[in-house]
């Protein structure tokens, strides 16, 4: 259970370095594929192994894969790999989250000295967690006493390498006595909700209920949900949101029930180059994840048009429409 | 694979008697829990065993459990059981589908002679399949060439003990060259879509794609779906529809995308006593079906208000709002 000074016993708080860290000659990840049944770490000894860990979802969540990629780049420098080859391998690991190219661009700007790159990757990690904490502070302004949240996928400490985006905001609002209960969509086909989010909420002692994704409409119709709160893998300049498959349906349902639909992300998830959601590449994952027996399709993400988004919270504050203007740096 | 003259090899058509039949001293069911991995039959030697088969979902689908219950009642008479006790046991097996109390009421009206009851239960089966075929004929009027259907749960020959309701309509429309493709929501938590509907479509040679339930919004937004077609477990007098959890979300999404939302059911599924959906009991199934590890809720059905239903097709024809009037016998 964990290595060295990492304490992952139930109840212990998940620290940023528990999720991903750069050691002298390796990147160490909490293997998210094996949770909640096993708490096990994965060691990556090259940038290629970090890319494989991202591709295979051992580490997932847009900010977390940005941090892991930055550390993979620093590891490449330490191991004497060709940095451009390493960058290309890391960039190709997954297409939708913009944090990955963002982190690699940040690293490229820091030269090629292994020590400098190692420090820079750790700084990016620290800054990402600070952004999450700041987002949580801003987001509490959107909740009121007795709020009941529905969330999707995992946007906790696991997804952002510390604290969390949407789930971090829920955690902060819960600590202030504003959130009463969290409904967790299981998030098929890989169950990040029922595996990872429920595990994090259990550790944090926050009351929660797992439901099938298809039950979201019912809990909204019964007024058991006051806020839908999700993260994102990429946000276009106009506020269109790419996030885990099913997010778009939740946004349509929230609008139908006049429930606020809130997106919580660090600015590293905002892509100033993509003008609208149409320009965001959507990853198609293996159909076998949905059905090993019959023909299937498995888009991993969908696009929620900004018209359905009540507010976007970043470390800079609460952004309201028109996002073209309010999201601009 | 199958018993006696039952041929369940891949490609062979599923006949009504393959799904459920009354033999001299037993009710024989195709065990739907084991599909698609295994084609196996289950023998019930008492009304209690039939009730257990209904409760455990060995037989499921509103019309099919009505037929199975009728045969269970006839079996009770054959075995010298107390008929009122048998009726109560069968009625308590599952609460939502109205076909179960409907079928028991029909049987009670037929006296207590074992031979008469056996014949009556077989007649109810035959009439239910005839209704399905008639529904399919009416429903073709709602499709046009190139129609692309999204369906949920299983409403095929398995669900109705022959031909199918919503899937029967799709089958008929496909045979007329009107339906081009069927999207199948996997239907968590028990995967009736990805296990049973995909299996039936494969046997029928109808092109299909399984998607996670949460991907329904995306295929609608991309205009890859022209019709949403589902069955029901009970329809109130005002047209409110109780059906598998997730149906309500599909109806909201269909309305948002201006896609017709069509319900196909035999009149045995219409409950003239329940004035609105509020009067329909919703079965809460074990939370372990959703998560064995974390707190969960598992409502098996939801209510779709009639305002979201474009048309209801029964063996009597195509019904349009106001359903209070058009559904009346």
XYZ file of C-alpha atoms in Angstrom:
658
model
C 0.000 0.000 0.000
C 1.968 2.928 -1.293
C 5.747 3.251 -1.147
C 8.147 5.061 1.153
C 6.370 7.812 3.030
C 3.176 7.635 0.973
C 0.235 6.724 3.156
C -2.774 5.572 1.203
C -4.668 3.830 3.966
C -8.387 4.491 3.903
C -9.178 7.811 5.523
C -5.759 9.346 4.931
C -5.921 12.425 2.716
C -4.733 11.942 -0.835
C -1.742 14.256 -1.288
C -0.600 15.591 -4.665
C 2.570 13.456 -4.537
C 0.443 10.355 -3.949
C -1.164 10.816 -7.376
C 1.962 11.555 -9.420
C 5.557 12.502 -8.584
C 8.928 12.763 -10.222
C 11.693 10.922 -8.404
C 15.327 11.011 -9.451
C 15.056 8.500 -12.298
C 11.369 7.671 -12.540
C 7.816 9.009 -12.555
C 5.659 7.275 -9.943
C 1.881 7.150 -10.475
C -1.017 5.854 -8.420
C -2.446 3.285 -10.862
C -6.023 4.512 -11.340
C -7.035 1.439 -13.361
C -6.785 -0.720 -10.244
C -8.774 1.491 -7.874
C -10.777 1.008 -5.723
C -9.886 -2.672 -5.364
C -6.152 -2.115 -5.131
C -4.052 0.873 -4.149
C -0.916 0.283 -6.202
C 1.774 2.457 -7.726
C 3.198 2.275 -11.217
C 6.800 3.272 -11.950
C 7.701 4.744 -15.329
C 11.409 4.747 -16.263
C 11.180 6.622 -19.566
C 8.970 9.152 -21.330
C 7.641 6.264 -23.408
C 6.489 4.504 -20.263
C 4.800 7.709 -19.083
C 3.062 8.023 -22.465
C 1.929 4.392 -22.180
C 0.581 5.092 -18.671
C -1.418 8.053 -20.040
C -2.665 6.040 -23.022
C -3.756 3.116 -20.846
C -5.477 5.427 -18.307
C -3.198 4.442 -15.410
C -3.180 8.223 -14.991
C -6.200 10.147 -16.319
C -7.961 13.456 -15.818
C -6.938 16.437 -17.943
C -4.796 18.317 -15.386
C -3.206 15.087 -14.068
C -2.107 13.962 -17.523
C -0.656 17.439 -18.096
C 1.424 17.092 -14.927
C 2.416 13.503 -15.762
C 3.477 14.544 -19.270
C 5.580 17.426 -17.886
C 7.302 14.987 -15.547
C 7.725 12.519 -18.421
C 9.447 15.271 -20.402
C 11.742 16.071 -17.469
C 12.469 12.345 -17.108
C 13.393 12.201 -20.806
C 16.001 14.917 -20.216
C 17.356 13.062 -17.162
C 17.644 9.842 -19.176
C 19.328 11.521 -22.133
C 16.420 10.838 -24.501
C 15.877 13.006 -27.569
C 13.514 15.683 -26.223
C 11.621 16.271 -29.464
C 10.908 12.560 -29.840
C 9.805 12.418 -26.207
C 7.515 15.417 -26.702
C 5.912 13.856 -29.782
C 5.361 10.530 -28.010
C 3.769 12.226 -25.010
C 1.612 14.517 -27.184
C 0.281 11.529 -29.140
C -0.833 9.667 -26.019
C -4.361 11.138 -25.914
C -5.970 13.768 -28.157
C -8.760 15.559 -26.285
C -7.359 17.098 -23.080
C -5.588 20.335 -23.968
C -3.562 20.202 -20.735
C -1.223 17.729 -22.376
C -0.028 20.028 -25.219
C -0.191 22.962 -22.791
C 2.181 21.255 -20.328
C 4.584 20.162 -23.060
C 4.658 23.733 -24.430
C 5.470 25.033 -20.936
C 8.301 22.510 -20.596
C 9.763 23.253 -24.033
C 10.076 26.889 -23.015
C 12.307 25.869 -20.089
C 15.299 24.638 -22.126
C 16.934 21.234 -21.845
C 18.801 21.131 -18.533
C 17.547 18.038 -16.621
C 17.625 19.697 -13.216
C 15.799 22.805 -14.446
C 13.174 20.667 -16.190
C 12.649 18.493 -13.119
C 12.089 21.579 -10.977
C 9.829 23.124 -13.618
C 7.631 20.005 -13.796
C 7.277 19.985 -10.018
C 6.410 23.692 -10.129
C 3.713 23.039 -12.763
C 2.307 20.377 -10.450
C 2.303 22.757 -7.485
C 0.701 25.552 -9.519
C -1.998 23.187 -10.840
C -2.958 22.217 -7.278
C -2.931 25.886 -6.225
C -5.267 26.651 -9.121
C -7.626 23.912 -7.930
C -7.697 25.287 -4.409
C -8.387 28.791 -5.775
C -11.156 27.425 -8.037
C -12.761 25.809 -5.008
C -12.712 29.128 -3.149
C -14.416 30.909 -6.041
C -16.927 28.106 -6.590
C -18.336 28.205 -3.054
C -20.111 31.393 -4.120
C -22.331 29.282 -6.366
C -23.653 26.993 -3.621
C -26.142 27.607 -0.872
C -26.808 25.707 2.331
C -28.317 22.285 1.567
C -26.942 22.064 -1.960
C -27.196 18.620 -3.545
C -24.739 18.045 -6.329
C -24.770 15.665 -9.278
C -21.350 15.036 -10.803
C -19.960 12.855 -13.585
C -16.696 11.015 -14.143
C -13.846 11.789 -11.728
C -12.640 15.334 -11.184
C -11.065 14.877 -7.783
C -7.496 14.752 -6.530
C -6.881 11.799 -8.836
C -7.886 13.776 -11.935
C -5.925 16.948 -11.177
C -3.000 15.472 -9.211
C -4.263 17.108 -6.026
C -7.497 18.608 -4.560
C -9.608 18.329 -7.715
C -11.503 20.624 -10.078
C -15.276 20.041 -9.881
C -14.878 17.588 -7.013
C -12.375 19.941 -5.374
C -15.036 22.663 -5.451
C -17.513 20.202 -3.925
C -14.953 19.317 -1.261
C -14.419 23.011 -0.386
C -18.154 23.735 -0.383
C -18.773 20.677 1.798
C -16.167 21.890 4.298
C -18.100 25.185 4.485
C -21.329 23.334 5.243
C -22.897 24.171 1.895
C -23.054 20.779 0.200
C -25.209 18.092 1.746
C -25.030 15.196 -0.691
C -23.313 14.165 -3.911
C -24.884 11.972 -6.616
C -22.223 10.192 -8.631
C -22.961 8.949 -12.149
C -21.121 5.675 -12.612
C -19.662 6.954 -15.928
C -19.699 4.057 -18.321
C -17.856 2.363 -19.864
C -14.880 2.695 -17.498
C -16.781 3.642 -14.320
C -14.607 6.547 -13.207
C -17.582 7.726 -11.152
C -18.399 4.496 -9.325
C -14.722 3.505 -8.993
C -12.791 6.719 -8.409
C -15.178 9.500 -7.366
C -17.034 7.303 -4.875
C -13.643 6.194 -3.477
C -12.521 9.808 -3.027
C -15.819 10.860 -1.462
C -15.685 7.911 0.931
C -12.156 8.889 2.019
C -13.306 12.501 2.456
C -16.375 11.446 4.448
C -18.789 13.233 2.103
C -22.253 11.580 1.821
C -22.751 10.196 -1.652
C -24.900 7.888 -3.771
C -23.848 6.157 -6.960
C -26.469 5.986 -9.713
C -26.397 4.658 -13.262
C -25.817 7.445 -15.769
C -29.327 6.906 -17.130
C -30.841 7.771 -13.723
C -29.639 11.402 -13.842
C -32.930 12.576 -15.329
C -34.942 11.018 -12.518
C -32.966 12.556 -9.653
C -33.309 15.927 -11.380
C -37.057 15.486 -11.958
C -37.484 14.594 -8.276
C -35.601 17.814 -7.352
C -32.993 15.779 -5.478
C -30.253 17.699 -7.286
C -29.697 21.463 -6.972
C -26.443 21.769 -8.982
C -24.776 19.767 -11.740
C -21.015 20.259 -11.395
C -18.464 18.789 -13.818
C -14.902 19.313 -14.996
C -13.647 19.437 -18.580
C -10.916 18.103 -20.821
C -10.854 21.174 -23.027
C -12.855 24.387 -23.251
C -12.999 26.343 -26.510
C -12.639 30.121 -26.603
C -16.432 30.475 -26.900
C -17.052 28.349 -23.801
C -18.007 25.091 -25.537
C -16.996 22.263 -23.200
C -15.393 18.945 -24.156
C -15.823 16.502 -21.299
C -16.513 12.834 -20.576
C -19.242 11.230 -22.680
C -22.588 11.901 -21.029
C -21.810 15.471 -19.991
C -23.829 16.878 -22.893
C -26.894 14.844 -21.890
C -26.546 16.111 -18.301
C -26.420 19.703 -19.581
C -29.593 19.235 -21.657
C -31.343 17.629 -18.673
C -30.160 20.386 -16.318
C -31.488 23.061 -18.691
C -34.816 21.193 -18.953
C -35.109 21.180 -15.142
C -33.692 24.721 -14.705
C -30.814 23.391 -12.600
C -27.506 25.302 -12.810
C -24.866 23.512 -14.884
C -21.403 24.475 -13.640
C -17.992 23.637 -15.110
C -14.902 23.912 -12.872
C -11.482 23.893 -14.561
C -8.031 25.434 -14.259
C -7.166 27.828 -17.102
C -4.735 25.177 -18.365
C -7.876 23.464 -19.698
C -8.976 26.493 -21.736
C -7.765 26.286 -25.339
C -7.519 29.797 -26.809
C -6.814 28.334 -30.269
C -10.019 26.303 -30.640
C -12.683 28.925 -31.333
C -15.618 26.490 -30.824
C -16.217 22.918 -29.793
C -16.175 21.859 -33.458
C -12.395 22.327 -33.410
C -11.817 19.989 -30.464
C -10.678 16.461 -31.427
C -12.814 13.770 -29.791
C -11.061 10.545 -28.859
C -12.739 7.346 -30.078
C -11.697 4.576 -27.729
C -11.782 0.827 -28.443
C -15.371 -0.430 -28.957
C -14.501 -3.467 -26.815
C -14.729 -1.203 -23.765
C -18.487 -0.995 -24.507
C -19.133 -4.478 -25.920
C -16.689 -7.285 -26.596
C -19.366 -9.267 -28.382
C -21.441 -6.945 -30.598
C -20.661 -3.915 -32.825
C -20.186 -0.822 -30.653
C -19.035 2.786 -30.755
C -17.099 4.415 -27.954
C -16.594 8.180 -28.180
C -14.839 9.064 -24.923
C -15.976 12.688 -24.838
C -18.741 14.939 -26.051
C -19.182 18.658 -26.643
C -21.568 20.712 -24.524
C -22.420 23.992 -26.265
C -21.719 27.034 -24.119
C -25.400 28.030 -24.334
C -26.129 25.217 -21.857
C -23.380 26.240 -19.399
C -24.518 28.417 -16.479
C -21.014 29.296 -15.254
C -17.379 28.299 -15.744
C -15.169 28.562 -12.663
C -11.395 28.916 -13.042
C -8.700 30.063 -10.607
C -9.420 33.565 -11.912
C -13.030 33.550 -10.717
C -16.564 32.785 -11.863
C -17.057 33.354 -15.579
C -20.516 33.971 -17.043
C -21.652 34.249 -20.675
C -20.622 35.609 -23.095
C -17.594 33.366 -22.557
C -15.838 34.706 -25.680
C -15.225 37.803 -23.607
C -15.214 36.624 -19.993
C -12.851 33.662 -20.521
C -10.261 35.762 -22.365
C -6.965 35.964 -20.398
C -28.745 -25.826 -26.755
C -32.483 -25.814 -26.235
C -34.576 -28.919 -25.547
C -36.691 -31.163 -27.690
C -37.716 -29.479 -30.923
C -36.535 -26.006 -29.852
C -33.813 -24.751 -32.159
C -31.897 -21.823 -30.743
C -28.823 -21.997 -32.947
C -27.589 -18.597 -34.095
C -29.599 -17.401 -37.062
C -32.676 -19.455 -36.275
C -35.733 -17.300 -35.617
C -36.780 -17.004 -31.997
C -40.294 -18.486 -31.777
C -42.826 -17.589 -29.078
C -42.548 -21.077 -27.534
C -38.759 -20.660 -27.313
C -39.224 -17.762 -24.893
C -41.876 -19.273 -22.622
C -44.193 -22.276 -22.858
C -46.462 -24.339 -20.671
C -45.793 -28.071 -20.833
C -47.896 -30.651 -19.039
C -46.372 -30.184 -15.576
C -43.944 -27.290 -15.957
C -43.355 -23.828 -17.387
C -40.203 -23.711 -19.502
C -38.402 -20.378 -19.926
C -35.397 -19.257 -21.922
C -33.154 -18.006 -19.090
C -32.557 -14.367 -20.059
C -29.982 -13.838 -17.291
C -27.531 -16.102 -19.088
C -27.829 -14.592 -22.571
C -25.898 -13.939 -24.767
C -23.161 -16.177 -23.384
C -25.382 -19.197 -22.892
C -28.669 -20.278 -24.429
C -30.213 -22.290 -21.603
C -33.718 -23.137 -20.469
C -35.138 -22.976 -16.969
C -37.908 -25.335 -15.831
C -40.426 -24.167 -13.231
C -42.460 -26.902 -11.503
C -44.743 -24.677 -9.395
C -46.245 -21.189 -9.419
C -43.667 -20.281 -6.750
C -40.848 -21.237 -9.097
C -42.432 -19.133 -11.856
C -42.684 -16.179 -9.433
C -39.025 -16.673 -8.511
C -38.078 -16.704 -12.193
C -39.933 -13.408 -12.686
C -38.373 -11.877 -9.566
C -34.857 -12.899 -10.561
C -35.323 -11.674 -14.158
C -34.885 -15.101 -15.732
C -37.959 -13.910 -17.635
C -38.423 -10.142 -17.997
C -40.235 -7.670 -20.223
C -43.751 -6.577 -19.309
C -45.732 -8.718 -21.792
C -43.466 -11.756 -21.242
C -43.927 -11.692 -17.467
C -47.676 -11.407 -18.027
C -47.629 -14.574 -20.146
C -45.306 -16.370 -17.713
C -47.572 -15.447 -14.787
C -50.656 -16.720 -16.651
C -48.876 -20.010 -17.288
C -47.727 -20.086 -13.664
C -51.362 -19.736 -12.610
C -52.406 -22.564 -14.941
C -49.552 -24.668 -13.556
C -50.793 -23.997 -10.021
C -54.189 -25.433 -10.995
C -52.544 -28.481 -12.601
C -50.460 -29.087 -9.425
C -53.428 -28.694 -7.088
C -52.027 -25.538 -5.459
C -54.346 -23.041 -3.804
C -55.143 -20.648 -6.646
C -55.522 -17.526 -4.509
C -52.151 -18.120 -2.851
C -50.588 -18.720 -6.252
C -52.121 -15.506 -7.601
C -50.792 -13.484 -4.662
C -47.299 -14.940 -5.010
C -47.210 -14.224 -8.718
C -48.616 -10.701 -8.282
C -45.955 -9.860 -5.690
C -43.070 -10.873 -7.954
C -42.559 -7.440 -9.526
C -44.552 -4.226 -9.003
C -44.210 -1.998 -12.078
C -45.369 -3.891 -15.163
C -49.168 -3.860 -15.267
C -49.231 -6.909 -17.557
C -48.741 -9.113 -14.517
C -51.956 -8.109 -12.658
C -53.702 -7.881 -16.023
C -52.799 -11.491 -16.910
C -53.759 -12.791 -13.447
C -57.128 -10.992 -13.700
C -57.731 -12.611 -17.092
C -56.911 -16.050 -15.650
C -59.111 -15.599 -12.584
C -62.034 -14.950 -14.892
C -61.526 -18.383 -16.480
C -62.458 -20.521 -13.476
C -60.350 -23.269 -11.912
C -60.350 -26.197 -14.329
C -56.679 -27.060 -15.046
C -57.238 -27.895 -18.712
C -59.275 -24.734 -19.346
C -56.651 -22.585 -17.584
C -53.796 -24.177 -19.536
C -55.578 -23.457 -22.807
C -56.419 -19.929 -21.678
C -52.791 -19.144 -20.798
C -51.649 -20.412 -24.201
C -54.363 -18.291 -25.821
C -53.173 -15.187 -23.923
C -49.663 -15.904 -25.212
C -50.915 -16.264 -28.795
C -52.991 -13.060 -28.532
C -50.030 -11.119 -27.090
C -47.867 -12.112 -30.051
C -50.687 -11.239 -32.463
C -50.924 -7.804 -30.810
C -47.188 -7.323 -31.336
C -47.433 -8.186 -35.008
C -50.376 -5.782 -35.397
C -48.441 -3.027 -33.536
C -45.560 -3.502 -35.952
C -47.892 -3.081 -38.906
C -49.287 0.167 -37.513
C -45.860 1.466 -36.511
C -44.381 1.233 -40.008
C -46.445 4.314 -40.827
C -44.167 6.321 -38.531
C -40.914 5.478 -40.348
C -39.542 6.661 -43.647
C -36.824 5.231 -45.860
C -33.421 5.562 -44.168
C -34.791 5.759 -40.624
C -32.162 5.351 -37.906
C -33.568 4.207 -34.600
C -32.301 4.566 -31.048
C -33.800 2.084 -28.601
C -33.351 1.259 -24.929
C -33.531 -1.917 -22.875
C -34.963 -4.989 -24.611
C -38.377 -4.924 -26.237
C -37.896 -7.805 -28.635
C -39.226 -11.347 -28.814
C -37.632 -11.994 -25.420
C -39.577 -9.189 -23.753
C -42.981 -9.972 -25.219
C -42.685 -13.755 -25.626
C -42.630 -13.395 -29.403
C -41.961 -10.739 -32.106
C -41.488 -7.774 -29.758
C -43.085 -4.400 -29.074
C -40.701 -1.527 -29.942
C -38.136 -3.933 -31.366
C -40.918 -5.822 -33.130
C -41.911 -2.565 -34.834
C -38.273 -2.015 -35.789
C -38.130 -5.559 -37.150
C -41.251 -5.007 -39.270
C -40.039 -1.610 -40.505
C -36.635 -3.106 -41.335
C -38.295 -5.859 -43.373
C -40.088 -3.110 -45.374
C -36.769 -1.393 -46.097
C -37.544 1.594 -43.866
C -35.047 1.163 -41.025
C -31.365 1.360 -41.851
C -29.644 1.143 -38.489
C -30.402 0.638 -34.803
C -28.480 2.241 -31.940
C -28.782 0.177 -28.770
C -28.244 1.781 -25.364
C -26.511 -0.792 -23.151
C -29.126 -0.205 -20.405
C -27.282 -0.240 -17.128
C -27.130 -1.767 -14.633
C -28.272 -5.101 -16.107
C -27.353 -4.453 -19.749
C -30.558 -5.682 -21.364
C -29.579 -3.583 -24.402
C -26.034 -4.829 -24.900
C -26.907 -8.404 -23.881
C -30.402 -9.065 -25.218
C -31.306 -6.479 -27.862
C -27.947 -6.737 -29.621
C -28.316 -10.538 -29.550
C -31.779 -10.343 -31.131
C -30.660 -7.834 -33.762
C -27.656 -9.990 -34.636
C -29.921 -13.031 -35.103
C -32.276 -10.944 -37.257
C -29.406 -9.559 -39.359
C -30.335 -5.940 -38.613
C -27.331 -3.528 -38.560
C -26.782 -2.203 -35.054
C -24.343 -0.391 -32.785
C -24.198 -0.616 -29.002
C -23.471 2.645 -27.170
C -23.280 3.533 -23.491
C -26.518 5.086 -22.279
C -24.703 8.383 -21.732
C -23.847 8.586 -25.466
C -27.497 8.951 -26.517
C -27.239 12.748 -26.512
C -24.275 12.712 -28.860
C -25.804 10.451 -31.511
C -28.903 12.679 -31.441
C -26.846 15.894 -31.689
C -24.988 14.433 -34.685
C -28.369 13.639 -36.334
C -27.467 9.965 -36.496
C -30.847 9.097 -34.993
C -34.190 9.884 -36.651
C -36.524 8.077 -34.205
C -36.345 7.072 -30.549
C -38.494 3.945 -30.116
C -39.105 2.256 -26.763
C -41.558 -0.047 -25.046
C -43.165 0.397 -21.636
C -43.937 -1.486 -18.442
C -47.088 0.489 -17.720
C -48.885 3.432 -19.330
C -51.250 5.587 -17.302
C -54.608 6.702 -18.655
C -53.143 10.140 -19.476
C -50.286 8.634 -21.507
C -47.523 8.929 -18.886
C -45.074 6.103 -19.536
C -43.294 3.935 -16.952
C -40.332 2.251 -18.588
C -36.733 1.199 -17.906
C -34.612 3.753 -16.071
C -33.127 6.143 -18.629
C -36.236 6.363 -20.798
C -37.168 9.755 -19.331
C -33.723 11.174 -20.151
C -34.058 9.878 -23.726
C -37.449 11.602 -24.029
C -36.039 14.938 -22.805
C -33.096 14.604 -25.204
C -35.391 13.654 -28.103
C -37.576 16.705 -27.445
C -34.466 18.937 -27.285
C -33.372 17.623 -30.699
C -36.913 17.538 -32.172
C -36.672 13.792 -32.771
C -39.922 11.807 -32.534
C -40.217 9.781 -29.322
C -42.393 6.742 -29.946
C -43.715 4.156 -27.472
C -44.885 0.765 -28.776
C -46.942 -1.422 -26.443
C -49.828 -3.874 -26.476
C -52.979 -2.566 -24.741
C -52.262 -5.074 -21.953
C -49.621 -2.525 -20.839
C -52.147 0.316 -20.559
C -53.461 0.701 -17.008
C -56.880 2.373 -17.070
C -56.851 2.654 -13.261
C -53.693 4.750 -12.905
C -54.768 8.216 -14.018
C -51.191 9.589 -14.199
C -47.630 8.360 -13.810
C -47.676 9.418 -10.141
C -49.898 6.414 -9.435
C -47.490 3.869 -10.935
C -45.324 2.015 -8.374
C -41.614 2.175 -9.255
C -39.528 -0.863 -8.341
C -36.340 -0.108 -6.391
C -33.927 -2.941 -7.089
C -30.917 -3.956 -4.949
C -28.251 -1.199 -4.878
C -25.597 -3.892 -5.323
C -26.624 -4.123 -8.975
C -25.164 -0.604 -9.339
C -22.278 -0.759 -6.847
C -21.267 -3.551 -4.498
C -18.742 -1.291 -2.792
C -20.259 2.185 -2.302
C -23.737 3.526 -1.390
C -26.011 3.366 -4.441
C -29.631 3.772 -5.535
C -31.229 1.604 -8.146
C -34.694 2.647 -9.351
C -35.477 0.185 -12.140
C -37.959 2.413 -13.962
C -38.797 6.052 -14.504
C -41.849 8.014 -15.603
C -41.891 9.904 -18.880
C -44.663 12.514 -18.891
C -47.013 12.182 -21.842
C -46.104 15.713 -22.989
C -42.779 14.286 -24.198
C -44.356 11.364 -26.089
C -44.906 11.934 -29.818
C -47.019 8.817 -30.389
C -48.081 5.611 -28.659
C -48.609 2.604 -30.918
C -50.825 -0.272 -29.799
C -52.477 -3.092 -31.735
C -55.402 -0.685 -32.192
C -53.345 1.852 -34.144
C -51.270 4.998 -33.697
C -52.431 7.119 -30.757
C -51.643 10.850 -30.586
C -52.227 13.350 -27.773
C -54.462 13.972 -25.926
C -53.922 10.400 -24.756
C -56.686 10.678 -22.121
C -59.047 10.459 -25.051
C -57.153 8.549 -27.741
C -55.966 5.697 -25.489
C -59.433 5.033 -24.090
C -60.714 1.542 -25.055
